Coordinates of C-alpha atoms in Angstrom, one line a residue:
X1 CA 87.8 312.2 273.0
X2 CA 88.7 311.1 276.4
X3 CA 90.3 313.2 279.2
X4 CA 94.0 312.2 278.0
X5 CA 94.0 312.6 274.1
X6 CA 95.3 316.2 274.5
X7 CA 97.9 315.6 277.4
X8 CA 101.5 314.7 275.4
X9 CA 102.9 313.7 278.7
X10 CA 99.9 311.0 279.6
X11 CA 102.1 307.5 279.5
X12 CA 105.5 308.6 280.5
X13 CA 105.4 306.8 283.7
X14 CA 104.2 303.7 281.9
X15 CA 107.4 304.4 279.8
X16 CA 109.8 305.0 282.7
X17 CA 108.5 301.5 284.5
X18 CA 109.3 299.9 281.2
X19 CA 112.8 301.3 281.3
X20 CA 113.3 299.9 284.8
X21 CA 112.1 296.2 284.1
X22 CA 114.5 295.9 281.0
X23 CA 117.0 293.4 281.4
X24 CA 119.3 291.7 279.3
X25 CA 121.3 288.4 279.5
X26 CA 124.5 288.3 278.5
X27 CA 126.4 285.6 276.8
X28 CA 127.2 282.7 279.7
X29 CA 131.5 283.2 279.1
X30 CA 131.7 279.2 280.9
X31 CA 134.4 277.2 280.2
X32 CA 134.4 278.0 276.4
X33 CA 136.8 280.9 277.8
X34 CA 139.3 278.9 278.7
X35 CA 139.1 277.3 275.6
X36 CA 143.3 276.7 275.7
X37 CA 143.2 275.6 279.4
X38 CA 146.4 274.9 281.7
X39 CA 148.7 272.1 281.5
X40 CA 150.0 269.8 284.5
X41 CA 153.7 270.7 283.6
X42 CA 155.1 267.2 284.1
X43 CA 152.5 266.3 281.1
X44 CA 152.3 267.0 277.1
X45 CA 149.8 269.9 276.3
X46 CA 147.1 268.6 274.1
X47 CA 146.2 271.2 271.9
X48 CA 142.7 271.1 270.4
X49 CA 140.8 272.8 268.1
X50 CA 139.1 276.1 269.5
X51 CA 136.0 276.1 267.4
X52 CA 135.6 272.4 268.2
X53 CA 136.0 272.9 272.4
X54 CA 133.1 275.7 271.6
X55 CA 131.2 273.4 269.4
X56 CA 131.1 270.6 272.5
X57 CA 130.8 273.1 275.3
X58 CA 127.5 275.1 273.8
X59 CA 125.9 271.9 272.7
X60 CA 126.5 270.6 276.4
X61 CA 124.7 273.5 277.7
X62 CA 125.2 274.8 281.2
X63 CA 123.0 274.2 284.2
X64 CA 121.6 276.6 286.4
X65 CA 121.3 275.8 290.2
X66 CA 117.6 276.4 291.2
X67 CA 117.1 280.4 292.5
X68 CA 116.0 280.7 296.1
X69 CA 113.5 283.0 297.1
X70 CA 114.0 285.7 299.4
X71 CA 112.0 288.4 301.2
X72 CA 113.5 292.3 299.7
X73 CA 115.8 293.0 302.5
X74 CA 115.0 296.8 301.7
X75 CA 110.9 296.5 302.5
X76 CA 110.9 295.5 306.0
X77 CA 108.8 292.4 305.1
X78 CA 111.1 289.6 306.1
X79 CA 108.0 286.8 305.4
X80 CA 107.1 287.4 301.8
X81 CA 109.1 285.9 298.5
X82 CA 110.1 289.3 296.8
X83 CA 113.0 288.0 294.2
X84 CA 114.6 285.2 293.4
X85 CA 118.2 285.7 294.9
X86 CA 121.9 283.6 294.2
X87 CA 123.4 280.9 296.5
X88 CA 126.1 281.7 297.9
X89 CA 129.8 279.7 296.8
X90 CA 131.3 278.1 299.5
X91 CA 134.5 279.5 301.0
X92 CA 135.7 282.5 302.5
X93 CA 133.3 285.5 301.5
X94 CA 132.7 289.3 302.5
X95 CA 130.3 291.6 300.6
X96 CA 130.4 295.3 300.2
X97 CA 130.7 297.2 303.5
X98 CA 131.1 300.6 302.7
X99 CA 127.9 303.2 301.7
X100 CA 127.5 306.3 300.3
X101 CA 125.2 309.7 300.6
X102 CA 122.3 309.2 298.0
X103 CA 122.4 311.6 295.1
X104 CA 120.6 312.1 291.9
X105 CA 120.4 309.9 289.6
X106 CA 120.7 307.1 291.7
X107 CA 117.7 308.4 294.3
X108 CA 114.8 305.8 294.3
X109 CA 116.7 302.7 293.8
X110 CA 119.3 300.7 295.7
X111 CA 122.3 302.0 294.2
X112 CA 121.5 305.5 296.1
X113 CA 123.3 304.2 299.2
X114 CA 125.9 301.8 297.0
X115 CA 129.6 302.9 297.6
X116 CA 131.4 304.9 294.9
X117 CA 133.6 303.2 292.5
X118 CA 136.8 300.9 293.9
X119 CA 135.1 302.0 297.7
X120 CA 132.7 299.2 296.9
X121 CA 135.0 296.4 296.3
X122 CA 136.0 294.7 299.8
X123 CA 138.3 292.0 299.2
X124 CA 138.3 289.8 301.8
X125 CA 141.1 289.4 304.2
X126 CA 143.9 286.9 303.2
X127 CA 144.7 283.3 304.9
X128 CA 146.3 280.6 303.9
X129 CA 144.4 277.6 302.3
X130 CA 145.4 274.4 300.7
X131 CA 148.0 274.8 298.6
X132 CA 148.9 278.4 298.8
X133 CA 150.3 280.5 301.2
X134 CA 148.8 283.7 303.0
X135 CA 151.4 286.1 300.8
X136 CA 149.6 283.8 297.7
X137 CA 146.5 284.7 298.8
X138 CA 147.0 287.6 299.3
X139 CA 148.8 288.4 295.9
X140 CA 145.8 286.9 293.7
X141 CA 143.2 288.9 295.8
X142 CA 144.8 292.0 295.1
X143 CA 144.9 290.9 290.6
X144 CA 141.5 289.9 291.0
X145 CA 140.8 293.7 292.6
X146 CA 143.3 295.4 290.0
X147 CA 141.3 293.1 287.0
X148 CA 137.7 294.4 288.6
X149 CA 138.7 298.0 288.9
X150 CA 140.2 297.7 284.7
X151 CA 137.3 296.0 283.8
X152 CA 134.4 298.3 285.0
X153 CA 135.9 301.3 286.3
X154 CA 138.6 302.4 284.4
X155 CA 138.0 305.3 282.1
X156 CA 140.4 303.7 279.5
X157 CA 138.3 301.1 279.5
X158 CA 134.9 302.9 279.9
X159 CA 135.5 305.4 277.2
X160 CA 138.4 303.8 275.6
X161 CA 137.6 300.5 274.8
X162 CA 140.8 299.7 275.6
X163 CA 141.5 295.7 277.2
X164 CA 145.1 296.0 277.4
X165 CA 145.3 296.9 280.9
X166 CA 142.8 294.1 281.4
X167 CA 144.5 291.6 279.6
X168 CA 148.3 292.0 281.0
X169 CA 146.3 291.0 284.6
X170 CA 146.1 287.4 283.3
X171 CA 148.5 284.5 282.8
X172 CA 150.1 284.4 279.6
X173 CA 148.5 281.9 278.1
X174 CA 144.9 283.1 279.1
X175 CA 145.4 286.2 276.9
X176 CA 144.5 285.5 273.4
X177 CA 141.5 283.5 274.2
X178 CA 140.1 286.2 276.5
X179 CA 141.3 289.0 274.1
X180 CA 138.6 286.8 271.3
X181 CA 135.8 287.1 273.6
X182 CA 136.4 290.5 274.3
X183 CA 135.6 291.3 270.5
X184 CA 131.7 291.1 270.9
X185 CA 129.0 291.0 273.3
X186 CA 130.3 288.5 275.6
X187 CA 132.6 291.1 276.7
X188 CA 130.2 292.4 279.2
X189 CA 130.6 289.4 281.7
X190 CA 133.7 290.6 282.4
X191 CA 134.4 294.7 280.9
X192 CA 131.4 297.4 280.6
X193 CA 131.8 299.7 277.5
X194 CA 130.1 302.6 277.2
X195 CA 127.9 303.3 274.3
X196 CA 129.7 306.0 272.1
X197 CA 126.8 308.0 271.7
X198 CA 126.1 308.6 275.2
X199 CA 128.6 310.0 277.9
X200 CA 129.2 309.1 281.8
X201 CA 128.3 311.8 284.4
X202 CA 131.4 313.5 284.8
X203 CA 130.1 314.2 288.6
X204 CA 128.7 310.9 289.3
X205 CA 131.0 307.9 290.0
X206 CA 129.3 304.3 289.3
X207 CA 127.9 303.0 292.4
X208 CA 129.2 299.5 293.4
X209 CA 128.2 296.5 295.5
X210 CA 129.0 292.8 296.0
X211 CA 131.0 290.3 297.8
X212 CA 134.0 288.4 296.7
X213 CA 134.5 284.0 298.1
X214 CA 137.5 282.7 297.8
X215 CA 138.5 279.0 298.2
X216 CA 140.8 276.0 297.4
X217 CA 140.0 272.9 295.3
X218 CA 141.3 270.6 292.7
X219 CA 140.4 271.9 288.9
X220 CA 141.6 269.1 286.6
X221 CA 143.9 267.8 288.7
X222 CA 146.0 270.8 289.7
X223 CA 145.3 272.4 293.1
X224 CA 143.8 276.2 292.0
X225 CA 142.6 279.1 294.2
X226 CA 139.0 280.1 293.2
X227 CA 138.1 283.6 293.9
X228 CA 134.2 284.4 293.3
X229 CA 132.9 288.1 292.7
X230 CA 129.6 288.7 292.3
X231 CA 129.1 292.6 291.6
X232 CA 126.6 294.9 290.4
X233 CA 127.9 298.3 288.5
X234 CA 125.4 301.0 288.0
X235 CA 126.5 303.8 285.8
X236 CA 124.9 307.8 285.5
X237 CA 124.8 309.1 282.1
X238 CA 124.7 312.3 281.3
X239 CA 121.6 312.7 279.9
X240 CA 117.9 314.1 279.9
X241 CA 116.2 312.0 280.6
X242 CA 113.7 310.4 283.7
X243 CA 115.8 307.0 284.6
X244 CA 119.9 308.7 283.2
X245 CA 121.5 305.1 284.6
X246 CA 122.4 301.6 283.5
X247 CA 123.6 298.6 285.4
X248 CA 125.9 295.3 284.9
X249 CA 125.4 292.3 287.5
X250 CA 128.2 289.9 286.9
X251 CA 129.4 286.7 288.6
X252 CA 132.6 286.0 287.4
X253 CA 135.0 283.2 288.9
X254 CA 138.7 284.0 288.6
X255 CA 140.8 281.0 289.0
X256 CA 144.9 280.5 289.8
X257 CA 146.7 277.2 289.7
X258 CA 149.4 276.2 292.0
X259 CA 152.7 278.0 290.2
X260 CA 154.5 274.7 291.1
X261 CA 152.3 272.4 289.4
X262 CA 151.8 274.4 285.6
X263 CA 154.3 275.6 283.4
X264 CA 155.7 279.6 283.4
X265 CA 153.0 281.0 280.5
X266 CA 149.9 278.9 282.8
X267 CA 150.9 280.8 285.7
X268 CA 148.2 283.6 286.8
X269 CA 145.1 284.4 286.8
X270 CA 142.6 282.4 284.3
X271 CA 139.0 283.6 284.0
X272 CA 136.6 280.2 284.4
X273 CA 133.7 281.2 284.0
X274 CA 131.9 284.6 284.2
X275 CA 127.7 285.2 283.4
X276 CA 125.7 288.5 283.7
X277 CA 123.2 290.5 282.6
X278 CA 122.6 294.2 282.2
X279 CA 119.6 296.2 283.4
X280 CA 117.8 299.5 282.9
X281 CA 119.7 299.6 279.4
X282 CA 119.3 300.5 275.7
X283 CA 118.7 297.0 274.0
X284 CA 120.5 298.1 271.1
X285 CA 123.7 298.8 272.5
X286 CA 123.4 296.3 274.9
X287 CA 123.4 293.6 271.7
X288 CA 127.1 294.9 270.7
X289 CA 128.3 294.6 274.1
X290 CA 128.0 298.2 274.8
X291 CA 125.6 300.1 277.8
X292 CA 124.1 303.1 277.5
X293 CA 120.2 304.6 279.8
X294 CA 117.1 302.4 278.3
X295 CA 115.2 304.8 276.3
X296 CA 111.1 304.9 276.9
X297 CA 109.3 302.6 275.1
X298 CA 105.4 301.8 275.2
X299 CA 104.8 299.8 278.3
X300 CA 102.4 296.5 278.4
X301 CA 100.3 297.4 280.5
X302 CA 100.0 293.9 282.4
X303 CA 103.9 293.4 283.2
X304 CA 104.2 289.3 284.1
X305 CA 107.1 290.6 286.7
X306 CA 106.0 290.4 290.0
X307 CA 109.5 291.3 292.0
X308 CA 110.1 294.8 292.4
X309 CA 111.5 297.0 289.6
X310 CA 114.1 297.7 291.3
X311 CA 115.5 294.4 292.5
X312 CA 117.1 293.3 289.3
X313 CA 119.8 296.4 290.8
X314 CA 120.8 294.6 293.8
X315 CA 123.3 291.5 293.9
X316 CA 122.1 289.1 295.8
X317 CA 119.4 288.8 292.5
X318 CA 119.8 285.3 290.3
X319 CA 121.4 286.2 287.3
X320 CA 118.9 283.6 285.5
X321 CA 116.8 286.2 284.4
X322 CA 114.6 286.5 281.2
X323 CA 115.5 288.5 278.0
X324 CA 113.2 291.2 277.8
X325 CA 115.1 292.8 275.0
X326 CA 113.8 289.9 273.3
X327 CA 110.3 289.9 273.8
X328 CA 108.0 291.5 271.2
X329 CA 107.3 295.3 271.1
X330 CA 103.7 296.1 272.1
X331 CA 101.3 297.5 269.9
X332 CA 100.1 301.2 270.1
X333 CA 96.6 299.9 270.9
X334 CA 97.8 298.3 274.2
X335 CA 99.4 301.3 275.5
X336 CA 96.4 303.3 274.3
X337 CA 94.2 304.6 277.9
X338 CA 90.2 304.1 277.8
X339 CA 88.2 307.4 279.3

């Protein structure tokens, strides 16, 4: 017998770490979201198929542009690769600017000091690019806030499951298609629900940090404001348990095409694309869309990550991230220590 065969608590750190590396991609939304996209009004709509637009957008796959390698702005070391990080979209960008007091939960990771709920969405400030005026501007910045706030932060949402709040933020004719993909697990690219069988800390709002680029550019021919955010949400749960949070990292783009140059039911916001994963989660809930704390689970004792645990929490982090929900579960023998 060795020294640990009578300890029941030998391994629960192994089993905490494991929580902390889980990470789970998400659907990529893409362009199969729009899969009823905007018309140039002076031209005939061509309606197609929607399972056929699917069918041709999977099967044409979507690249990734390459990750770039950054030193972990939180370890002082400003020479040394630590995780592989985003690019940023071109434009006019700001990131989160506010912070907050670190308490429970969220001690030991990055979200400690991550603003509390809508405090850690700076938009940035409004000017007038090609085709749209300031007041334009202005006007879709504040739906894309409004749609960020419904989507992750709204307790009707949250606990609810309710999209309508959601879905009455978007053009007319973006509704149905969104309201489909909001039926499964696609829908955490762009809404978080919380697992039923777990609750929220009712004295812990979900810590929040970003940026948000906006810019101008032609999309099929019609002149359409582009307004990037690139979020992570981390969530306290209410439970017993060593690591009680969750987290969704979403980069969605939210796009609006000159009023002038669509018809009434285009006009609005559209949602172009939107990609994500979820960390620090129960795989099982995260597989019907729904987030709720990892629970322990045997450790391999030889994790392949080399970034820190933690840096899959911050949102700078590439969202072209391995499935470790997918990976096989270990045997007891690995997890089993030698005296």
């Amino acid at each position: 017998m060795n020294d640990h065969d009578d300890d029941p608590f030998h391994g629960l750190d192994d089993w905490a770490k494991d929580v902390e590396r889980r990470a789970k991609r998400a659907h990529r939304w893409g362009r199969v979201a729009r899969l009823f996209r905007w018309s140039k009004a002076t031209k005939t709509t061509l309606w197609i198929a929607s399972t056929v637009v699917a069918a041709v957008l999977l099967a044409a796959g979507f690249p990734y542009v390459k990750a770039a390698f950054t030193a972990d702005p939180g370890s002082g070391d400003t020479g040394t690769a630590a995780y592989p990080t985003q690019p940023v979209p071109s434009g006019i960008s700001v990131t989160t600017s506010a912070s907050a007091a670190p308490t429970g939960p969220f001690d030991g990771t990055p979200a400690a000091t991550y603003p509390k709920g809508d405090a850690g969405i700076t938009m940035p400030p409004a000017t007038a690019v090609t085709g749209f005026t300031k007041a334009e501007v202005s006007a879709d910045l504040q739906l894309v806030h409004q749609a960020l706030v419904a989507g992750r932060l709204d307790q009707n949402m949250l606990v609810g499951h309710d999209n309508s709040t959601f879905l009455a933020l978007l053009a007319p004719n973006a509704r149905t298609g969104t309201a489909k993909w909001l039926t499964d697990a696609a829908r955490l690219n762009v809404a978080t629900w919380i697992d039923p069988s777990v609750k929220l800390d009712p004295d812990e709002q979900p810590r929040v940090s970003g940026r948000v680029t906006f810019d101008s550019a032609k999309v099929d021919g019609v002149q359409t404001l582009r307004v990037t955010t690139n979020f992570v949400w981390v969530y306290a749960f209410d439970v017993r348990q060593e690591t009680p949070i969750a987290a969704v990292h979403d980069s969605i783009r939210w796009e609006f095409p000159q009023p002038g140059q669509v018809r009434k039911s285009d006009r609005g916001m559209w949602i172009a694309d939107a990609d994500s994963y979820v960390a620090w989660m129960d795989c099982a809930g995260a597989d019907k869309g729904l987030l709720a704390p990892g629970k322990p689970a045997p450790a391999d004792p030889r994790p392949s990550e080399t970034e820190p645990a933690d840096a899959i929490l911050r949102p700078d982090h590439t969202l072209d991230i391995d499935d470790d929900c997918a990976k096989p579960p270990t045997t007891p023998s690995s997890n089993t220590a030698t005296g």
